[in-house]
Amino acid sequence: MIKYNNIIKCPIVTEKASFLKEKFNKYSLYVFVNVNKHKIKLAIESLFRVKVSSINVVMVRPKRRRFKGLSGYEKQKKKVYFSLIDGQKLNIMSV
């Protein structure tokens, strides 16, 4: 049994994400790196009780950072942009 709570990390709250939500009805989330599109779609549909029409996955490369003279890299991230079937809305911030 897959626990869908362990797939989705958090919603993306940026200007770009809010623009996509208002204009194109596309939502965005951070998910764990080792999850594929099919599992992500099942998790969104079961947790939020909506139907996903399309899904796009973006791997974000780690950036180099410096902190107190030490250099290192951020962790690798995976973003998901998905759209719902016409007429459905989703309030990600309430979950």
mmCIF file of C-alpha atoms in Angstrom:
data_model
loop_
_atom_site.group_PDB
_atom_site.id
_atom_site.type_symbol
_atom_site.label_atom_id
_atom_site.label_comp_id
_atom_site.label_asym_id
_atom_site.label_seq_id
_atom_site.Cartn_x
_atom_site.Cartn_y
_atom_site.Cartn_z
ATOM 1 C CA MET A 1 0.000 0.000 0.000
ATOM 2 C CA ILE A 2 1.443 3.347 -1.028
ATOM 3 C CA LYS A 3 1.189 6.192 1.467
ATOM 4 C CA TYR A 4 0.385 9.206 -0.668
ATOM 5 C CA ASN A 5 1.292 11.620 2.137
ATOM 6 C CA ASN A 6 4.944 10.633 1.637
ATOM 7 C CA ILE A 7 4.977 11.687 -2.038
ATOM 8 C CA ILE A 8 3.980 15.356 -1.851
ATOM 9 C CA LYS A 9 6.218 17.724 0.133
ATOM 10 C CA CYS A 10 4.620 21.172 -0.076
ATOM 11 C CA PRO A 11 2.948 23.633 -2.451
ATOM 12 C CA ILE A 12 5.016 26.188 -4.346
ATOM 13 C CA VAL A 13 4.055 29.724 -3.319
ATOM 14 C CA THR A 14 5.597 32.166 -5.800
ATOM 15 C CA GLU A 15 4.418 34.832 -8.211
ATOM 16 C CA LYS A 16 4.823 32.454 -11.134
ATOM 17 C CA ALA A 17 2.764 29.760 -9.408
ATOM 18 C CA SER A 18 -0.059 32.189 -8.604
ATOM 19 C CA PHE A 19 -0.047 33.510 -12.192
ATOM 20 C CA LEU A 20 -0.309 29.968 -13.593
ATOM 21 C CA LYS A 21 -3.131 29.189 -11.188
ATOM 22 C CA GLU A 22 -5.182 32.259 -12.113
ATOM 23 C CA LYS A 23 -4.545 32.288 -15.858
ATOM 24 C CA PHE A 24 -4.252 28.625 -16.873
ATOM 25 C CA ASN A 25 -5.706 26.668 -13.907
ATOM 26 C CA LYS A 26 -2.294 25.006 -13.316
ATOM 27 C CA TYR A 27 -1.104 24.158 -9.821
ATOM 28 C CA SER A 28 2.425 23.476 -8.597
ATOM 29 C CA LEU A 29 3.934 21.282 -5.877
ATOM 30 C CA TYR A 30 7.287 20.039 -4.645
ATOM 31 C CA VAL A 31 7.523 16.239 -4.516
ATOM 32 C CA PHE A 32 10.202 13.771 -3.508
ATOM 33 C CA VAL A 33 12.891 13.126 -6.123
ATOM 34 C CA ASN A 34 12.442 9.362 -6.507
ATOM 35 C CA VAL A 35 8.720 9.414 -7.462
ATOM 36 C CA ASN A 36 7.463 9.017 -11.042
ATOM 37 C CA LYS A 37 4.590 10.748 -12.874
ATOM 38 C CA HIS A 38 2.101 7.926 -12.426
ATOM 39 C CA LYS A 39 2.501 7.816 -8.628
ATOM 40 C CA ILE A 40 2.295 11.606 -8.419
ATOM 41 C CA LYS A 41 -0.956 11.629 -10.387
ATOM 42 C CA LEU A 42 -2.462 8.906 -8.165
ATOM 43 C CA ALA A 43 -1.415 10.808 -5.032
ATOM 44 C CA ILE A 44 -2.956 14.106 -6.193
ATOM 45 C CA GLU A 45 -6.213 12.451 -7.248
ATOM 46 C CA SER A 46 -6.585 10.481 -4.018
ATOM 47 C CA LEU A 47 -5.538 13.211 -1.543
ATOM 48 C CA PHE A 48 -7.379 16.164 -3.087
ATOM 49 C CA ARG A 49 -10.291 14.216 -4.700
ATOM 50 C CA VAL A 50 -9.907 15.849 -8.130
ATOM 51 C CA LYS A 51 -9.179 14.596 -11.654
ATOM 52 C CA VAL A 52 -5.834 15.561 -13.195
ATOM 53 C CA SER A 53 -5.877 16.226 -16.936
ATOM 54 C CA SER A 54 -2.139 16.820 -17.528
ATOM 55 C CA ILE A 55 1.034 16.730 -15.498
ATOM 56 C CA ASN A 56 4.546 18.117 -16.113
ATOM 57 C CA VAL A 57 7.595 17.241 -14.007
ATOM 58 C CA VAL A 58 10.714 19.420 -13.696
ATOM 59 C CA MET A 59 13.961 18.386 -12.022
ATOM 60 C CA VAL A 60 15.658 21.396 -10.419
ATOM 61 C CA ARG A 61 19.435 21.261 -10.454
ATOM 62 C CA PRO A 62 21.200 21.901 -7.119
ATOM 63 C CA LYS A 63 22.734 25.377 -6.834
ATOM 64 C CA ARG A 64 26.107 26.123 -5.302
ATOM 65 C CA ARG A 65 25.836 27.985 -1.981
ATOM 66 C CA ARG A 66 28.322 29.448 0.495
ATOM 67 C CA PHE A 67 27.702 29.707 4.220
ATOM 68 C CA LYS A 68 30.294 31.046 6.682
ATOM 69 C CA GLY A 69 33.164 30.360 4.292
ATOM 70 C CA LEU A 70 32.103 26.794 3.513
ATOM 71 C CA SER A 71 30.804 25.963 0.086
ATOM 72 C CA GLY A 72 28.331 23.276 -0.749
ATOM 73 C CA TYR A 73 25.266 22.491 -2.801
ATOM 74 C CA GLU A 74 21.523 22.595 -2.209
ATOM 75 C CA LYS A 75 19.545 19.393 -2.391
ATOM 76 C CA GLN A 76 18.067 18.385 -5.716
ATOM 77 C CA LYS A 77 14.338 19.169 -6.038
ATOM 78 C CA LYS A 78 11.474 17.976 -8.203
ATOM 79 C CA LYS A 79 8.627 20.325 -9.171
ATOM 80 C CA VAL A 80 5.272 19.224 -10.519
ATOM 81 C CA TYR A 81 2.943 21.414 -12.557
ATOM 82 C CA PHE A 82 -0.493 19.907 -13.117
ATOM 83 C CA SER A 83 -3.825 21.041 -14.473
ATOM 84 C CA LEU A 84 -7.295 19.852 -13.564
ATOM 85 C CA ILE A 85 -10.282 18.943 -15.670
ATOM 86 C CA ASP A 86 -12.461 21.961 -16.579
ATOM 87 C CA GLY A 87 -14.772 23.126 -13.814
ATOM 88 C CA GLN A 88 -12.681 21.805 -10.910
ATOM 89 C CA LYS A 89 -10.894 24.012 -8.388
ATOM 90 C CA LEU A 90 -8.348 23.175 -5.737
ATOM 91 C CA ASN A 91 -7.253 25.044 -2.627
ATOM 92 C CA ILE A 92 -3.781 23.647 -2.002
ATOM 93 C CA MET A 93 -3.039 25.964 0.915
ATOM 94 C CA SER A 94 -5.849 24.465 3.013
ATOM 95 C CA VAL A 95 -4.242 21.013 3.041
#
